[in-house]
CSV table of C-alpha atoms in Angstrom, one decimal:
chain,number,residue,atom,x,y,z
A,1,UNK,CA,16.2,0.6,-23.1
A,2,UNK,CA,13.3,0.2,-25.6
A,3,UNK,CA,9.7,-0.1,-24.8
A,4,UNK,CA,10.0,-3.7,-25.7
A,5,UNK,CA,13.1,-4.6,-24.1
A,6,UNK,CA,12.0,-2.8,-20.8
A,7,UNK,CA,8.1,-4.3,-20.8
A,8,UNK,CA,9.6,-7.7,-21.3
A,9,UNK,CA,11.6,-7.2,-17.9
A,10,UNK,CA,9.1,-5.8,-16.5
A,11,UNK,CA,7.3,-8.6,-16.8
A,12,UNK,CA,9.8,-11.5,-16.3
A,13,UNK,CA,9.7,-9.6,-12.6
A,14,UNK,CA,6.0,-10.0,-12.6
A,15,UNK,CA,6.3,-13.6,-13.9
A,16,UNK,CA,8.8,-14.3,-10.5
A,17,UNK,CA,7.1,-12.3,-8.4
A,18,UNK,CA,3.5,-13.8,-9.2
A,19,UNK,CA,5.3,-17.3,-8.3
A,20,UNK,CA,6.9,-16.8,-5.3
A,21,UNK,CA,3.9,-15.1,-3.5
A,22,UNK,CA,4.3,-11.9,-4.3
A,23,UNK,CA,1.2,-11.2,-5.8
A,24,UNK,CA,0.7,-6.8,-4.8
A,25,UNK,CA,4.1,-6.8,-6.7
A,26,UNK,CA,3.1,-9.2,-9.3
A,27,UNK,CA,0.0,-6.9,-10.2
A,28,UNK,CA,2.2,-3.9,-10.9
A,29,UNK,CA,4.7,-5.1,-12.5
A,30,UNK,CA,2.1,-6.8,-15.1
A,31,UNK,CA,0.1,-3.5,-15.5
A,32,UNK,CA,3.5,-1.9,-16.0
A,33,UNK,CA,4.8,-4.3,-18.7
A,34,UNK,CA,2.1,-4.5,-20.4
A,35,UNK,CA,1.7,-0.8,-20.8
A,36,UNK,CA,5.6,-0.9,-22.2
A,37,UNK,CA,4.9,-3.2,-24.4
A,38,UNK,CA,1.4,-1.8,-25.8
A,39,UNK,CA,3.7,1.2,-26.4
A,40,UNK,CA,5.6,-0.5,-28.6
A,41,UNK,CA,3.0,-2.6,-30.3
A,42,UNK,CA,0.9,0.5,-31.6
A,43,UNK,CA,4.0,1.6,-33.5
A,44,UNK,CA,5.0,-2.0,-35.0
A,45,UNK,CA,4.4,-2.1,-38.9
A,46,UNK,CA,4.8,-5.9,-39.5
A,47,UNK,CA,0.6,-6.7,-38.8
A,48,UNK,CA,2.0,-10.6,-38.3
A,49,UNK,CA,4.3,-9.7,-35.7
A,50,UNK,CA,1.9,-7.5,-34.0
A,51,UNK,CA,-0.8,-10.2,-34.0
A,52,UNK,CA,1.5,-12.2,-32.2
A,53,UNK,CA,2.7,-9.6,-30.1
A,54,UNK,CA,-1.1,-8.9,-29.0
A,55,UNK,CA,-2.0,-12.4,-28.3
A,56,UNK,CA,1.4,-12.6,-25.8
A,57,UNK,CA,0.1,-9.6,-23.9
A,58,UNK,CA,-3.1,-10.8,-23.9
A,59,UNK,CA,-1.9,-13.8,-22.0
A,60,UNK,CA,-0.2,-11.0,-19.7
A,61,UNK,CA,-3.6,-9.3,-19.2
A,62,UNK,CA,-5.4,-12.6,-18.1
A,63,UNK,CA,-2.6,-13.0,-15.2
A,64,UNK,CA,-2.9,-9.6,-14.1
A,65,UNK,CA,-6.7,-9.8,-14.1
A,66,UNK,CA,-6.3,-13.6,-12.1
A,67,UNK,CA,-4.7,-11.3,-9.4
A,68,UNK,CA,-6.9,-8.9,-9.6
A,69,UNK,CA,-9.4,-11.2,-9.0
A,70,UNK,CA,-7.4,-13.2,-5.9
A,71,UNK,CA,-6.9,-9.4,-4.4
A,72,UNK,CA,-10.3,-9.0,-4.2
A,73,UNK,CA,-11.7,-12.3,-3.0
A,74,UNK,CA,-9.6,-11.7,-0.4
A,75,UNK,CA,-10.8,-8.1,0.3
A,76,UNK,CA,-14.4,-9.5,0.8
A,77,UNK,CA,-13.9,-12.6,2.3
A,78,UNK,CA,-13.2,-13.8,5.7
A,79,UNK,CA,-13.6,-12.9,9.2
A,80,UNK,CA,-13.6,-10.4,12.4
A,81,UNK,CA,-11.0,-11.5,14.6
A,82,UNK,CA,-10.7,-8.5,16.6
A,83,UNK,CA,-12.7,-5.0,17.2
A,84,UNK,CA,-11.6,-2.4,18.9
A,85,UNK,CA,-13.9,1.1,19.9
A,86,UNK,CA,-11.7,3.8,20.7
A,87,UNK,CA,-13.1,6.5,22.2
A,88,UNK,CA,-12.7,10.2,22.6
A,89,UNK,CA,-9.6,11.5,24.6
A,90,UNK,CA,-8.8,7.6,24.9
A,91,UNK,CA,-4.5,6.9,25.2
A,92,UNK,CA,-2.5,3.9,24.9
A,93,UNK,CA,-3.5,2.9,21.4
A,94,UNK,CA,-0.2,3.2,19.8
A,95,UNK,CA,-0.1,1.9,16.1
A,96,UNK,CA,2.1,-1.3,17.4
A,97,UNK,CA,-0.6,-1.7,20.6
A,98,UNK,CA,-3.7,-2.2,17.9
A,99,UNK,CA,-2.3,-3.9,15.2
A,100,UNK,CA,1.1,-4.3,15.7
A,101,UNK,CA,0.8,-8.5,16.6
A,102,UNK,CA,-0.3,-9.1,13.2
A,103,UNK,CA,2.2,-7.0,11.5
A,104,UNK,CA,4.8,-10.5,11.3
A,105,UNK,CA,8.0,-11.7,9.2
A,106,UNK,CA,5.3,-13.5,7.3
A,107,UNK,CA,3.8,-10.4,5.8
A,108,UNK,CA,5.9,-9.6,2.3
A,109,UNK,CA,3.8,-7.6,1.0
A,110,UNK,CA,1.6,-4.5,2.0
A,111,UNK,CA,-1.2,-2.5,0.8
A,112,UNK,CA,-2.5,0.9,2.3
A,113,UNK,CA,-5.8,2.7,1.5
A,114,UNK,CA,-5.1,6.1,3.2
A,115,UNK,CA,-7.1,9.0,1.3
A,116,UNK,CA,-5.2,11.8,3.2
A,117,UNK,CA,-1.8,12.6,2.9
A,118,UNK,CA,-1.4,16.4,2.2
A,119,UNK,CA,-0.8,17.4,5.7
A,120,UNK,CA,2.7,17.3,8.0
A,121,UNK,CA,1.0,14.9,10.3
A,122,UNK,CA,-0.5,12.6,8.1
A,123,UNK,CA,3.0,12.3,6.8
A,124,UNK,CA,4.5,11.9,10.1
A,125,UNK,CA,1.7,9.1,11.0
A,126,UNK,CA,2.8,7.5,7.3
A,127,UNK,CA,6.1,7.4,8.7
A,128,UNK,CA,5.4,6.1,11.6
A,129,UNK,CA,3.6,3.1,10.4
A,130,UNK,CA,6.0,2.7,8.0
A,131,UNK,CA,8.4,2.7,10.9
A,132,UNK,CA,6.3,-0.5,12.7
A,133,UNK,CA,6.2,-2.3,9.3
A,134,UNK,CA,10.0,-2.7,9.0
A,135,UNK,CA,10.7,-3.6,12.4
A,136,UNK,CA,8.0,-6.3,12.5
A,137,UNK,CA,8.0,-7.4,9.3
A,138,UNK,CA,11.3,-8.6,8.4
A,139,UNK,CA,11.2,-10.1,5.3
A,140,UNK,CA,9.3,-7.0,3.9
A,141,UNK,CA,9.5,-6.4,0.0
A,142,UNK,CA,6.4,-4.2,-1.2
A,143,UNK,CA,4.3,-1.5,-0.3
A,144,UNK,CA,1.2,-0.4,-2.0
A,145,UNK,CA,-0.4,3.2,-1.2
A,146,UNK,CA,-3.3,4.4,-2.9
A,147,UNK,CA,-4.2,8.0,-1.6
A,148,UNK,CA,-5.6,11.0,-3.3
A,149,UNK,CA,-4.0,13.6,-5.0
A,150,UNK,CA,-3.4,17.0,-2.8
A,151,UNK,CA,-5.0,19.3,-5.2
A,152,UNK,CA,-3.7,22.7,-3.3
A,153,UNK,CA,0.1,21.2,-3.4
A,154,UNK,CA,0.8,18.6,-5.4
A,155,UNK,CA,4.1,18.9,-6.1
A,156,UNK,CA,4.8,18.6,-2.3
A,157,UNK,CA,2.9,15.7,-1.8
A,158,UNK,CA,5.2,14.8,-4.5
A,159,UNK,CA,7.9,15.2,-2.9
A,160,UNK,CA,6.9,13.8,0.3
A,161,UNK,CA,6.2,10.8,-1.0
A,162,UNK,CA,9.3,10.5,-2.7
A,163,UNK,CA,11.4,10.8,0.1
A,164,UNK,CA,9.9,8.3,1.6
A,165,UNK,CA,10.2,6.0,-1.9
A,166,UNK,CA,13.8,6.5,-2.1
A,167,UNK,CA,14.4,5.7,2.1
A,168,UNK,CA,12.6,2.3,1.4
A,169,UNK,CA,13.8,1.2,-1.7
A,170,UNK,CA,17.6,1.5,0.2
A,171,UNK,CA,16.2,-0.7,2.4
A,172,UNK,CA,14.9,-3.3,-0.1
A,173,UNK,CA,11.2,-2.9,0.0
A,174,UNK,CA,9.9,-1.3,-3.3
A,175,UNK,CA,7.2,1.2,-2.8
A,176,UNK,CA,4.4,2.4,-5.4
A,177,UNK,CA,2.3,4.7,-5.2
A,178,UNK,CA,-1.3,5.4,-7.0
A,179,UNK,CA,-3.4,8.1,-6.8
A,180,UNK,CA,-7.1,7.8,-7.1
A,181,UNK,CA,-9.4,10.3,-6.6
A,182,UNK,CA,-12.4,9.1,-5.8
A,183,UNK,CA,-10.9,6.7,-3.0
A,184,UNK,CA,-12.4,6.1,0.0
A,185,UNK,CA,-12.0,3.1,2.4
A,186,UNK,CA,-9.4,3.2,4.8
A,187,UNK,CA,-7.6,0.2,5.3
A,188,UNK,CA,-4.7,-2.4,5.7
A,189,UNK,CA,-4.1,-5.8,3.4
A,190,UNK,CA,-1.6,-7.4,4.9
A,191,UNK,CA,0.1,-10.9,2.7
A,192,UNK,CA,-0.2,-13.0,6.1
A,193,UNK,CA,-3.8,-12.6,5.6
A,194,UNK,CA,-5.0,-9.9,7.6
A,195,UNK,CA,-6.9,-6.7,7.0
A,196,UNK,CA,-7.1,-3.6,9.4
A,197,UNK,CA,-10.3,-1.4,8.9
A,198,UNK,CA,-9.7,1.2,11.1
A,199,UNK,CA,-12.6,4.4,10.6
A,200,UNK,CA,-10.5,7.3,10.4
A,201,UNK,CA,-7.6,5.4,8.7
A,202,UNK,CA,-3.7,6.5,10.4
A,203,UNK,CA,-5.2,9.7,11.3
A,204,UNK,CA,-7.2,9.4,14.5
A,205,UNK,CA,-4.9,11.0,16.7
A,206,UNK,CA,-4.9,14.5,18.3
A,207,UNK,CA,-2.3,16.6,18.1
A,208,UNK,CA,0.0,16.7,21.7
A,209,UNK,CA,-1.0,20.0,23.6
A,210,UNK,CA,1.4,21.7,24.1
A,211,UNK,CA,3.6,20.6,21.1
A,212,UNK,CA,6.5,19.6,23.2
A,213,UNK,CA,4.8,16.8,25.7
A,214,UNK,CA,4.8,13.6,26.6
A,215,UNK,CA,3.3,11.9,23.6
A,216,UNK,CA,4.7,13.8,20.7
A,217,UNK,CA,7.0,11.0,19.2
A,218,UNK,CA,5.7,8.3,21.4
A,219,UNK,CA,1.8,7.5,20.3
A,220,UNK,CA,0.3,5.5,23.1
A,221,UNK,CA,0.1,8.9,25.3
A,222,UNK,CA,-1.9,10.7,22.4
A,223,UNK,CA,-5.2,11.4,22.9
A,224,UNK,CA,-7.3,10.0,20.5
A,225,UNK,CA,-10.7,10.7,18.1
A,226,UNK,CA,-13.2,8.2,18.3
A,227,UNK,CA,-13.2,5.5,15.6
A,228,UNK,CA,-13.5,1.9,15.8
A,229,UNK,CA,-11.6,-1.0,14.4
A,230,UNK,CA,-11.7,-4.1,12.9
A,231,UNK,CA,-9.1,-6.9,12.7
A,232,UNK,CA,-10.4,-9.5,10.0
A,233,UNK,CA,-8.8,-12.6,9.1
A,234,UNK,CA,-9.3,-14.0,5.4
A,235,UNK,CA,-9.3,-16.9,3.8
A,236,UNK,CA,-7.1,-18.6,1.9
């Protein structure tokens, strides 16, 4: 498929997507199709054609940048509805038993800040939130992960990360990944409207001593780090 033919369905997705809600998607796709299609404007000799071709993407910019600009209203907007201290060598705090009731066959869509994902249990902590979003959220289509790159062993994070592409996408939920290094925050947007700021992102639970205990598969009899964390609520 060309670079035109393939940014044009790129962003007839987006176009669908951005109306029925699906605005995490809707971003993507745009930023996608737009890049296709730059592709192929840079090599078009016909300076009328690419004049209009430039002025049709620019109308695709302004939509992605629209999102943009809902995403992050939303991000900064609205209100605590729950907090939470955990503290140190605390149990029962299972992913489902924090945040779990807002996690609903409402939420479409899903974005996840989570800087760290180069170790096994970060990846088994992905997994199993991953796990609590597709039973609770039934009507699940997207995921978002922004993380850093693992600089030691990239090509395993990789690989990791596309294992865990390919499981979802069988299950209908498309799942993109971007890497920036510079990230920070850890948190949750969730399309229902709720964000979950937890301190030490997935990762604030201690490994179970001695490996095979009570607690090794099943979270809410890990001990925990301290962290605290916030439920917010945003507006609409």
């Amino acid at each position: 498929m060309s670079d035109a033919m393939l940014g044009k369905a790129l962003l007839i997705r987006a176009v669908e997507c951005d109306q029925s809600g699906r605005i995490l998607e809707a971003q993507t796709l745009y930023q996608d199709g737009i890049a296709q299609l730059m592709s192929f404007v840079h090599s078009e000799p016909d300076e009328v054609k690419k004049k209009g071709f430039l002025t049709r993407i620019k109308e695709y910019i302004d939509r992605a940048d629209a999102i943009k600009a809902r995403v992050n209203g939303k991000m900064m907007l609205g209100e605590v509805v729950t907090h939470l201290s955990i503290e140190e060598n605390d149990t029962g705090n299972d992913y489902d038993q924090i945040f779990g009731q807002y996690m609903t066959d409402k939420t479409i869509e899903i974005m996840l800040e989570e800087p760290y994902l180069t170790q096994n249990y970060q990846f088994q902590n992905l997994i199993r939130f991953l796990e609590l979003a597709v039973t609770n959220c039934k009507h699940l289509k997207y995921i978002r992960l922004i993380t850093k790159k693992d600089t030691n062993n990239l090509d395993q994070q990789k690989t990791n990360l596309g294992q865990i592409k390919a499981d979802l996408e069988r299950r209908q939920i498309a799942f993109y990944i971007k890497y920036e290094d510079t990230l920070h925050d850890r948190k949750i947007f969730l399309s229902n409207g709720y964000i979950i700021k937890i301190g030490r992102g997935l990762h604030f639970y201690k490994a179970s001593n001695p490996m095979y205990s009570i607690g090794l598969t099943n979270y809410k009899y890990r001990k925990c780090l301290q962290t605290d964390v916030d439920i917010w609520r945003t507006t609409k």
